Amino acid sequence: MTGSVGAPAERREGREKVSGTARYAGEFPSPGRAQAWPVPAGVARGRVTAVDTAAALAVPGVLAVLTHENAPRLAEPDDPTLALLQDARVPHRGWFVALVVAETLEAARAGAAAVRVAYATEEHDVTLTGSHPGVYVPEEANGGHPAVREQGDPDGAFDASAARVDVAYRVPPLHNHPMEPHTSTARWEDGRLSVHTSSQGTGAVRAVLAGLFGLPEERIVVTAEHVGGGFGSKGTPRPDVVLAAMAARETGRPVTVALPRRYLPAVVGHRAPTLHRLRLGAGADGRLASLTHEVTTHTSRIKEFVEQAAVPARVMYAAPHNRTVHRVAALDVPSPSWMRAPGEAPGMYALESALDELATELGMDPVELRVRNEPDVEPDSGRPFSSRHLVECLREGARRFGWAGRDPRPGVRREGPLLLGTGVAAATYPVMVGPSTATARALPDGSFLVRINATDIGTGARTVLAQVGADALGVPLERVRIEVGSTELPSAPLAGGSSGTASWGWAVHDACAGLARRLAGHAGPLPGQGLDHRADTTGAADAESDFARHAFGAHFAEVAVDTVTGEVRVGRLLGVYAAGRILNARTARSQFVGGMTMGLGMALTEGSTMDAAFGDFTESDLASYHVPVHADVAGIEAHWLDEEDSRLNPMGSKGIGEIGIVGTAAAIGNAVHHATGVRLRELPLTPDRVLTGLLDRRT
Amino acid sequence: MGNLQHRSQTTLRVNGKPHTLTVDHRRVLLDLLREDLDLTGAKKGCDHGQCGACTVLVDGRRVNSCLLFAVALDGCEVTTVEGLSGDGGGEEPHPLQRAFLERDAFQCGYCTPGQICSAAGVLAEAAAGHPSHVTDPAAPSGEPVPLDREEIRERLSGNLCRCGAYPRIAEAVEDVIP
Ligand code: FES
Ligand code: FES
């Protein structure tokens, strides 16, 4: 062991990124490249009855206008959101009904503005309520989780409990908004398709394109060398890549489709709104007897996606009587999809807020209440945990934060117009891992080359995988080169579900360890082309585990609430994580802090609204949908425990890309309650809501 | 390729080199840099002045290049992230670029050129005595404004980072304050 793993190695692509030479999907110049601009549907439900493209085609520089009448026919996709320009149906506002291809961006945009679309509109319904008549219980929620689980008699046990909390929470629709909008450049040549795309996984992009265009995968190359963030919204191909491939085929030119920012909310997926009802019943000692978490959410008419927000309640606390339920209504809304920690982020906001309410009800310290309900095994499955150090995270966080001696009384710490408070919440995220392949090659000059179709969406995957490889080879990090981000490389799963590093790292480890064994048995100089070893973790990485495997964490927040303006400022945010072995201290810290920052946005500023009349998201751009900015982020700290877990993968790592967001909103909301005595149960905690809450409390 | 009436010849200096182009009047500086000059360091995050990813320096001041019509910049001096270090080839990074690297002040890197150019603008503004929203109103006018954390955060708030690299970015900027 040379000890690369764990070291704070600098990002391998860092220089390119700070010098501006790192190229993203829309930044590969190629002669004759055309630009395309989509036309979104202007109605929430109906059919396109006519598309008048004459004026658009008359715009100088416009090459073509694709509509459902003339676009290339695609095979039916598994993902209905990719059946673009195939029929006249408009399933929601913002659905693309035409694409204008032109010599320049300006001409494409002017052309798109000149397309006239006539619709036969139908009544639409986009408003989710708990009592919506269309609400049903699906077969399963996202991730293959059963929609309903029940143990014991949760209602009876609730009624019989000494302390009870029965509360409703609401999380609004949220948007991923990676800084790089979804972008693809496609080019056809001799029946072969090559694509640069902004995606979390090019393997899936290639497979989908092959299916849609009826092409063998060998004739398609998809690359994603640098990706400007994804946060779930680039997990599978989105409309940009399909449109680019269609337009390139139609015009015979390379075509770039860079989706305009304000079109993203309607077409790349969003976090669906969730309505939560929590019922917690506990004895006077704080031990939960009954836990019910029921979630109602929406999906679109064309695709069922059910945010699995009640799933974390199956993992977190020991409650002998419990029920978790997901319900969903299919509305005329854009299709929801993954956004960072789907399920856990909104679910843990509700559960951890309710737990705080229970602590208040019991007059018990919220850290102690959580400790008291620590389960011996995973509550829902009965399986032992491969490792679970939530209590240690809470204790370590409390120590670092200075929690001891906290005055539990709400609304009593005043500094001028400010009310001050602190809050805590727990976090969890499941360990996911998938099979992958990788190759490692030893070259005569003493260097090594690792090849794997991993995707670095900003996580530092290149760097971390090189570290894993270096250690498995037993060589210094500088001697290992790595190639990622292309379907020309050994196939590997996407960067999603916090599973990338575990899945890829396993294959890289096996390839490098195998190569090291070969080298040990090799005498004499290496052949000119070097010595190769290939690994495939199928069968190992996807084997069922006898253990429940999750990362855990604890979040602590300190807030100041301005009683005059209603503004909440987070002075300190601290997270402690138990996420297995941390493979690169530098990039890991950035991931944890990044997740917490997004959680801060979820708590205070981010919220989208389905406009009932128009049927679209009102907050569709970055001027109206407020992601956190520099001034919102004062102090964020991330720490971790040295957690050893041999039941995960050869590196002993758990995913770290998502857990940072998970408990953050609840910790902040709980701190706001501690500061003000007001319990706000709908995110985000904007000044209007805070002020209204403060006023209600006074009257 | 467009009606000639709607195109004009424009000369601007970009990273020290003069460029004369016949530009579509609708073309914004960002697209001129990216599409005409293949300087793709300036990023397009929103095209509407809402994110700061396209920040470059025009005559030494930071601007959202997606909001400036190129045709109106005749005679201007534009500096992009590629030209920040001033050595042309970008071999020797600017101190801000080095600080961003050392602090790991980015993840996906898409906001990074904008953050770096914006920070370069901030340093110059503060040195020239430009106050910000959080500058003490009693501070003497025209004097250089000391850049503490709060000043840095306030002044960089037009540059969004969805990866949440904010704390490291503020530290990186602090590192280069003279
Ligand atoms: S691209 Fe110019 S501000 Fe966003
Ligand atoms: S580094 Fe990704 S948006 Fe800032």
GROMACS .gro file of C-alpha atoms in nm, chain A residues 309-649:
model
  341
  309ALA     CA    1  -4.007   1.008   0.057
  310ALA     CA    2  -4.142   0.766   0.318
  311VAL     CA    3  -3.858   0.520   0.266
  312PRO     CA    4  -3.611   0.671   0.515
  313ALA     CA    5  -3.868   0.612   0.790
  314ARG     CA    6  -3.809   0.241   0.727
  315VAL     CA    7  -3.443   0.282   0.812
  316MET     CA    8  -3.409   0.541   1.083
  317TYR     CA    9  -3.577   0.457   1.413
  318ALA     CA   10  -3.699   0.161   1.610
  319ALA     CA   11  -4.077   0.181   1.633
  320PRO     CA   12  -4.247  -0.156   1.677
  321HIS     CA   13  -4.565  -0.029   1.515
  322ASN     CA   14  -4.513   0.152   1.191
  323ARG     CA   15  -4.661   0.234   0.856
  324THR     CA   16  -4.511   0.401   0.552
  325VAL     CA   17  -4.727   0.484   0.252
  326HIS     CA   18  -4.675   0.651  -0.085
  327ARG     CA   19  -4.963   0.786  -0.288
  328VAL     CA   20  -4.948   0.966  -0.618
  329ALA     CA   21  -5.173   1.156  -0.857
  330ALA     CA   22  -5.102   1.173  -1.230
  331LEU     CA   23  -5.155   1.534  -1.336
  332ASP     CA   24  -5.093   1.743  -1.647
  333VAL     CA   25  -4.753   1.838  -1.513
  334PRO     CA   26  -4.399   1.790  -1.641
  335SER     CA   27  -4.249   1.452  -1.556
  336PRO     CA   28  -4.068   1.452  -1.223
  337SER     CA   29  -3.741   1.269  -1.187
  338TRP     CA   30  -3.437   1.239  -0.965
  339MET     CA   31  -3.302   1.535  -0.779
  340ARG     CA   32  -3.017   1.495  -0.533
  341ALA     CA   33  -3.122   1.239  -0.271
  342PRO     CA   34  -3.467   1.163  -0.413
  343GLY     CA   35  -3.681   1.034  -0.130
  344GLU     CA   36  -3.434   1.101   0.147
  345ALA     CA   37  -3.415   1.479   0.105
  346PRO     CA   38  -3.787   1.561   0.140
  347GLY     CA   39  -3.863   1.253   0.353
  348MET     CA   40  -3.599   1.329   0.611
  349TYR     CA   41  -3.701   1.692   0.618
  350ALA     CA   42  -4.046   1.583   0.733
  351LEU     CA   43  -3.940   1.298   0.961
  352GLU     CA   44  -3.662   1.491   1.132
  353SER     CA   45  -3.885   1.795   1.180
  354ALA     CA   46  -4.155   1.579   1.335
  355LEU     CA   47  -3.899   1.419   1.563
  356ASP     CA   48  -3.802   1.766   1.679
  357GLU     CA   49  -4.166   1.835   1.753
  358LEU     CA   50  -4.180   1.515   1.955
  359ALA     CA   51  -3.872   1.623   2.151
  360THR     CA   52  -4.046   1.949   2.234
  361GLU     CA   53  -4.360   1.759   2.330
  362LEU     CA   54  -4.158   1.536   2.562
  363GLY     CA   55  -3.936   1.810   2.694
  364MET     CA   56  -3.641   1.602   2.585
  365ASP     CA   57  -3.318   1.700   2.416
  366PRO     CA   58  -3.354   1.625   2.043
  367VAL     CA   59  -3.012   1.460   2.027
  368GLU     CA   60  -3.101   1.230   2.316
  369LEU     CA   61  -3.438   1.147   2.165
  370ARG     CA   62  -3.267   1.022   1.853
  371VAL     CA   63  -3.013   0.825   2.050
  372ARG     CA   64  -3.290   0.664   2.249
  373ASN     CA   65  -3.459   0.539   1.934
  374GLU     CA   66  -3.152   0.388   1.778
  375PRO     CA   67  -3.249   0.048   1.635
  376ASP     CA   68  -3.045  -0.273   1.668
  377VAL     CA   69  -3.132  -0.383   1.318
  378GLU     CA   70  -3.287  -0.211   1.018
  379PRO     CA   71  -3.644  -0.166   1.138
  380ASP     CA   72  -3.824  -0.256   0.818
  381SER     CA   73  -3.615  -0.548   0.698
  382GLY     CA   74  -3.481  -0.683   1.025
  383ARG     CA   75  -3.137  -0.707   0.865
  384PRO     CA   76  -2.831  -0.607   1.064
  385PHE     CA   77  -2.655  -0.290   0.955
  386SER     CA   78  -2.318  -0.337   0.788
  387SER     CA   79  -2.222  -0.033   0.995
  388ARG     CA   80  -2.426   0.238   1.155
  389HIS     CA   81  -2.270   0.522   1.348
  390LEU     CA   82  -2.551   0.771   1.368
  391VAL     CA   83  -2.517   0.806   1.744
  392GLU     CA   84  -2.147   0.874   1.708
  393CYS     CA   85  -2.220   1.138   1.443
  394LEU     CA   86  -2.472   1.304   1.670
  395ARG     CA   87  -2.233   1.300   1.966
  396GLU     CA   88  -1.937   1.422   1.765
  397GLY     CA   89  -2.147   1.690   1.599
  398ALA     CA   90  -2.284   1.803   1.935
  399ARG     CA   91  -1.930   1.829   2.069
  400ARG     CA   92  -1.796   2.025   1.775
  401PHE     CA   93  -2.101   2.247   1.752
  402GLY     CA   94  -2.113   2.322   2.123
  403TRP     CA   95  -2.457   2.176   2.176
  404ALA     CA   96  -2.411   2.091   2.544
  405GLY     CA   97  -2.592   2.323   2.780
  406ARG     CA   98  -2.831   2.443   2.509
  407ASP     CA   99  -3.133   2.615   2.656
  408PRO     CA  100  -3.425   2.423   2.506
  409ARG     CA  101  -3.676   2.704   2.546
  410PRO     CA  102  -3.787   2.845   2.213
  411GLY     CA  103  -3.805   3.213   2.133
  412VAL     CA  104  -3.600   3.348   2.421
  413ARG     CA  105  -3.262   3.446   2.269
  414ARG     CA  106  -3.291   3.798   2.144
  415GLU     CA  107  -3.026   4.028   1.999
  416GLY     CA  108  -3.192   4.348   1.892
  417PRO     CA  109  -3.439   4.253   1.622
  418LEU     CA  110  -3.290   3.904   1.589
  419LEU     CA  111  -3.404   3.583   1.746
  420LEU     CA  112  -3.137   3.315   1.768
  421GLY     CA  113  -3.171   2.940   1.773
  422THR     CA  114  -3.003   2.609   1.705
  423GLY     CA  115  -3.132   2.287   1.559
  424VAL     CA  116  -3.027   1.933   1.484
  425ALA     CA  117  -3.135   1.664   1.241
  426ALA     CA  118  -3.009   1.325   1.135
  427ALA     CA  119  -2.930   1.217   0.781
  428THR     CA  120  -2.914   0.889   0.598
  429TYR     CA  121  -2.851   0.770   0.248
  430PRO     CA  122  -2.846   0.413   0.116
  431VAL     CA  123  -2.537   0.244  -0.018
  432MET     CA  124  -2.583   0.157  -0.381
  433VAL     CA  125  -2.338  -0.016  -0.606
  434GLY     CA  126  -2.357  -0.166  -0.951
  435PRO     CA  127  -2.143  -0.387  -1.171
  436SER     CA  128  -1.876  -0.225  -1.381
  437THR     CA  129  -1.580  -0.310  -1.597
  438ALA     CA  130  -1.238  -0.148  -1.615
  439THR     CA  131  -0.897  -0.218  -1.760
  440ALA     CA  132  -0.554  -0.145  -1.628
  441ARG     CA  133  -0.239  -0.149  -1.837
  442ALA     CA  134   0.124  -0.146  -1.736
  443LEU     CA  135   0.344   0.035  -1.985
  444PRO     CA  136   0.712  -0.020  -2.045
  445ASP     CA  137   0.797   0.331  -1.925
  446GLY     CA  138   0.675   0.238  -1.578
  447SER     CA  139   0.345   0.422  -1.601
  448PHE     CA  140  -0.002   0.274  -1.581
  449LEU     CA  141  -0.319   0.350  -1.768
  450VAL     CA  142  -0.662   0.286  -1.617
  451ARG     CA  143  -0.957   0.302  -1.851
  452ILE     CA  144  -1.320   0.308  -1.747
  453ASN     CA  145  -1.632   0.483  -1.868
  454ALA     CA  146  -1.691   0.663  -1.544
  455THR     CA  147  -1.827   1.018  -1.558
  456ASP     CA  148  -1.681   1.304  -1.360
  457ILE     CA  149  -1.968   1.543  -1.307
  458GLY     CA  150  -1.762   1.742  -1.061
  459THR     CA  151  -1.721   1.476  -0.795
  460GLY     CA  152  -1.354   1.426  -0.862
  461ALA     CA  153  -1.409   1.075  -0.997
  462ARG     CA  154  -1.096   1.085  -1.213
  463THR     CA  155  -0.882   1.170  -0.920
  464VAL     CA  156  -1.035   0.928  -0.673
  465LEU     CA  157  -1.026   0.636  -0.916
  466ALA     CA  158  -0.661   0.703  -0.989
  467GLN     CA  159  -0.599   0.690  -0.614
  468VAL     CA  160  -0.780   0.359  -0.584
  469GLY     CA  161  -0.583   0.225  -0.879
  470ALA     CA  162  -0.249   0.346  -0.746
  471ASP     CA  163  -0.303   0.173  -0.415
  472ALA     CA  164  -0.418  -0.152  -0.574
  473LEU     CA  165  -0.108  -0.145  -0.793
  474GLY     CA  166   0.113  -0.039  -0.509
  475VAL     CA  167   0.260   0.252  -0.702
  476PRO     CA  168   0.272   0.628  -0.650
  477LEU     CA  169  -0.028   0.821  -0.774
  478GLU     CA  170   0.168   1.015  -1.036
  479ARG     CA  171   0.238   0.697  -1.227
  480VAL     CA  172  -0.127   0.624  -1.288
  481ARG     CA  173  -0.308   0.789  -1.576
  482ILE     CA  174  -0.680   0.751  -1.617
  483GLU     CA  175  -0.928   0.791  -1.897
  484VAL     CA  176  -1.298   0.840  -1.828
  485GLY     CA  177  -1.606   0.984  -1.996
  486SER     CA  178  -1.647   0.795  -2.322
  487THR     CA  179  -1.833   0.493  -2.447
  488GLU     CA  180  -1.507   0.390  -2.616
  489LEU     CA  181  -1.388   0.290  -2.271
  490PRO     CA  182  -1.481  -0.022  -2.072
  491SER     CA  183  -1.846   0.006  -1.981
  492ALA     CA  184  -1.950   0.136  -1.643
  493PRO     CA  185  -2.265   0.262  -1.478
  494LEU     CA  186  -2.374   0.622  -1.439
  495ALA     CA  187  -2.282   0.875  -1.174
  496GLY     CA  188  -2.598   0.858  -0.970
  497GLY     CA  189  -2.743   0.735  -0.646
  498SER     CA  190  -2.408   0.814  -0.484
  499SER     CA  191  -2.298   0.486  -0.636
  500GLY     CA  192  -2.040   0.598  -0.890
  501THR     CA  193  -1.721   0.577  -0.692
  502ALA     CA  194  -1.819   0.251  -0.525
  503SER     CA  195  -1.912   0.086  -0.854
  504TRP     CA  196  -1.625   0.220  -1.061
  505GLY     CA  197  -1.372   0.198  -0.781
  506TRP     CA  198  -1.448  -0.168  -0.733
  507ALA     CA  199  -1.375  -0.242  -1.099
  508VAL     CA  200  -1.065  -0.022  -1.099
  509HIS     CA  201  -0.944  -0.190  -0.784
  510ASP     CA  202  -0.996  -0.536  -0.930
  511ALA     CA  203  -0.835  -0.445  -1.262
  512CYS     CA  204  -0.531  -0.295  -1.091
  513ALA     CA  205  -0.500  -0.569  -0.830
  514GLY     CA  206  -0.523  -0.827  -1.109
  515LEU     CA  207  -0.259  -0.644  -1.308
  516ALA     CA  208  -0.033  -0.627  -1.005
  517ARG     CA  209  -0.061  -1.005  -0.973
  518ARG     CA  210   0.022  -1.051  -1.339
  519LEU     CA  211   0.320  -0.821  -1.308
  520ALA     CA  212   0.443  -1.010  -1.005
  521GLY     CA  213   0.449  -1.324  -1.215
  522HIS     CA  214   0.605  -1.154  -1.514
  523ALA     CA  215   0.977  -1.183  -1.580
  524GLY     CA  216   1.178  -0.956  -1.806
  525PRO     CA  217   1.082  -0.633  -1.977
  526LEU     CA  218   0.720  -0.559  -2.069
  527PRO     CA  219   0.610  -0.599  -2.428
  528GLY     CA  220   0.588  -0.276  -2.625
  529GLN     CA  221   0.212  -0.242  -2.595
  530GLY     CA  222   0.230  -0.314  -2.224
  531LEU     CA  223   0.044  -0.565  -2.014
  532ASP     CA  224  -0.332  -0.550  -1.965
  533HIS     CA  225  -0.579  -0.671  -1.713
  534ARG     CA  226  -0.954  -0.638  -1.738
  535ALA     CA  227  -1.200  -0.664  -1.453
  536ASP     CA  228  -1.575  -0.712  -1.449
  537THR     CA  229  -1.750  -0.694  -1.115
  538THR     CA  230  -2.074  -0.848  -1.236
  539GLY     CA  231  -2.184  -1.103  -0.982
  540ALA     CA  232  -1.986  -0.943  -0.703
  541ALA     CA  233  -2.097  -0.579  -0.701
  542ASP     CA  234  -2.459  -0.666  -0.763
  543ALA     CA  235  -2.475  -0.959  -0.521
  544GLU     CA  236  -2.746  -0.934  -0.258
  545SER     CA  237  -2.608  -0.836   0.077
  546ASP     CA  238  -2.724  -0.985   0.404
  547PHE     CA  239  -2.674  -0.644   0.554
  548ALA     CA  240  -2.860  -0.318   0.549
  549ARG     CA  241  -2.607  -0.071   0.412
  550HIS     CA  242  -2.650   0.301   0.462
  551ALA     CA  243  -2.443   0.608   0.534
  552PHE     CA  244  -2.550   0.822   0.827
  553GLY     CA  245  -2.488   1.175   0.938
  554ALA     CA  246  -2.591   1.451   1.174
  555HIS     CA  247  -2.653   1.814   1.092
  556PHE     CA  248  -2.645   2.109   1.326
  557ALA     CA  249  -2.757   2.459   1.236
  558GLU     CA  250  -2.749   2.797   1.401
  559VAL     CA  251  -2.985   3.063   1.272
  560ALA     CA  252  -3.074   3.423   1.331
  561VAL     CA  253  -3.430   3.522   1.245
  562ASP     CA  254  -3.495   3.888   1.178
  563THR     CA  255  -3.827   3.972   1.341
  564VAL     CA  256  -3.859   4.287   1.132
  565THR     CA  257  -3.790   4.147   0.786
  566GLY     CA  258  -3.864   3.781   0.845
  567GLU     CA  259  -3.531   3.687   0.698
  568VAL     CA  260  -3.356   3.374   0.823
  569ARG     CA  261  -2.977   3.372   0.814
  570VAL     CA  262  -2.780   3.058   0.878
  571GLY     CA  263  -2.470   3.154   1.070
  572ARG     CA  264  -2.333   2.805   1.105
  573LEU     CA  265  -2.403   2.472   0.947
  574LEU     CA  266  -2.211   2.168   1.062
  575GLY     CA  267  -2.230   1.812   0.937
  576VAL     CA  268  -2.067   1.497   1.068
  577TYR     CA  269  -2.084   1.187   0.851
  578ALA     CA  270  -2.021   0.818   0.887
  579ALA     CA  271  -1.984   0.716   0.526
  580GLY     CA  272  -1.730   0.439   0.528
  581ARG     CA  273  -1.380   0.517   0.417
  582ILE     CA  274  -1.332   0.866   0.273
  583LEU     CA  275  -1.121   0.821  -0.038
  584ASN     CA  276  -1.011   1.180  -0.097
  585ALA     CA  277  -1.042   1.426   0.187
  586ARG     CA  278  -1.036   1.728  -0.040
  587THR     CA  279  -1.298   1.631  -0.294
  588ALA     CA  280  -1.512   1.462  -0.028
  589ARG     CA  281  -1.531   1.780   0.174
  590SER     CA  282  -1.641   1.969  -0.135
  591GLN     CA  283  -1.917   1.714  -0.197
  592PHE     CA  284  -2.049   1.724   0.159
  593VAL     CA  285  -2.041   2.103   0.169
  594GLY     CA  286  -2.204   2.122  -0.174
  595GLY     CA  287  -2.487   1.898  -0.058
  596MET     CA  288  -2.537   2.103   0.255
  597THR     CA  289  -2.548   2.420   0.047
  598MET     CA  290  -2.824   2.275  -0.164
  599GLY     CA  291  -3.001   2.177   0.159
  600LEU     CA  292  -2.971   2.535   0.275
  601GLY     CA  293  -3.140   2.642  -0.046
  602MET     CA  294  -3.413   2.385   0.008
  603ALA     CA  295  -3.468   2.523   0.357
  604LEU     CA  296  -3.470   2.893   0.284
  605THR     CA  297  -3.491   2.997  -0.078
  606GLU     CA  298  -3.575   2.724  -0.326
  607GLY     CA  299  -3.933   2.661  -0.418
  608SER     CA  300  -4.126   2.629  -0.735
  609THR     CA  301  -4.497   2.668  -0.791
  610MET     CA  302  -4.726   2.496  -1.035
  611ASP     CA  303  -4.940   2.771  -1.176
  612ALA     CA  304  -5.295   2.639  -1.173
  613ALA     CA  305  -5.414   2.854  -1.461
  614PHE     CA  306  -5.121   2.819  -1.696
  615GLY     CA  307  -4.999   2.479  -1.591
  616ASP     CA  308  -4.633   2.558  -1.571
  617PHE     CA  309  -4.370   2.635  -1.314
  618THR     CA  310  -4.382   3.001  -1.225
  619GLU     CA  311  -4.022   3.004  -1.102
  620SER     CA  312  -3.860   2.878  -1.418
  621ASP     CA  313  -3.537   3.074  -1.435
  622LEU     CA  314  -3.256   3.164  -1.199
  623ALA     CA  315  -3.397   3.508  -1.129
  624SER     CA  316  -3.713   3.360  -0.981
  625TYR     CA  317  -3.590   3.024  -0.854
  626HIS     CA  318  -3.341   3.122  -0.590
  627VAL     CA  319  -3.048   2.890  -0.548
  628PRO     CA  320  -2.816   2.993  -0.265
  629VAL     CA  321  -2.557   3.257  -0.345
  630HIS     CA  322  -2.228   3.346  -0.179
  631ALA     CA  323  -2.395   3.583   0.066
  632ASP     CA  324  -2.625   3.304   0.192
  633VAL     CA  325  -2.339   3.080   0.292
  634ALA     CA  326  -2.152   3.197   0.597
  635GLY     CA  327  -1.997   2.899   0.768
  636ILE     CA  328  -2.038   2.543   0.650
  637GLU     CA  329  -1.827   2.270   0.799
  638ALA     CA  330  -1.815   1.902   0.712
  639HIS     CA  331  -1.646   1.639   0.925
  640TRP     CA  332  -1.645   1.263   0.915
  641LEU     CA  333  -1.572   0.965   1.132
  642ASP     CA  334  -1.320   0.699   1.041
  643GLU     CA  335  -1.572   0.432   0.969
  644GLU     CA  336  -1.454   0.085   0.880
  645ASP     CA  337  -1.692  -0.141   0.701
  646SER     CA  338  -1.570  -0.451   0.521
  647ARG     CA  339  -1.913  -0.538   0.382
  648LEU     CA  340  -1.927  -0.272   0.113
  649ASN     CA  341  -1.662  -0.292  -0.157
   0.00000   0.00000   0.00000
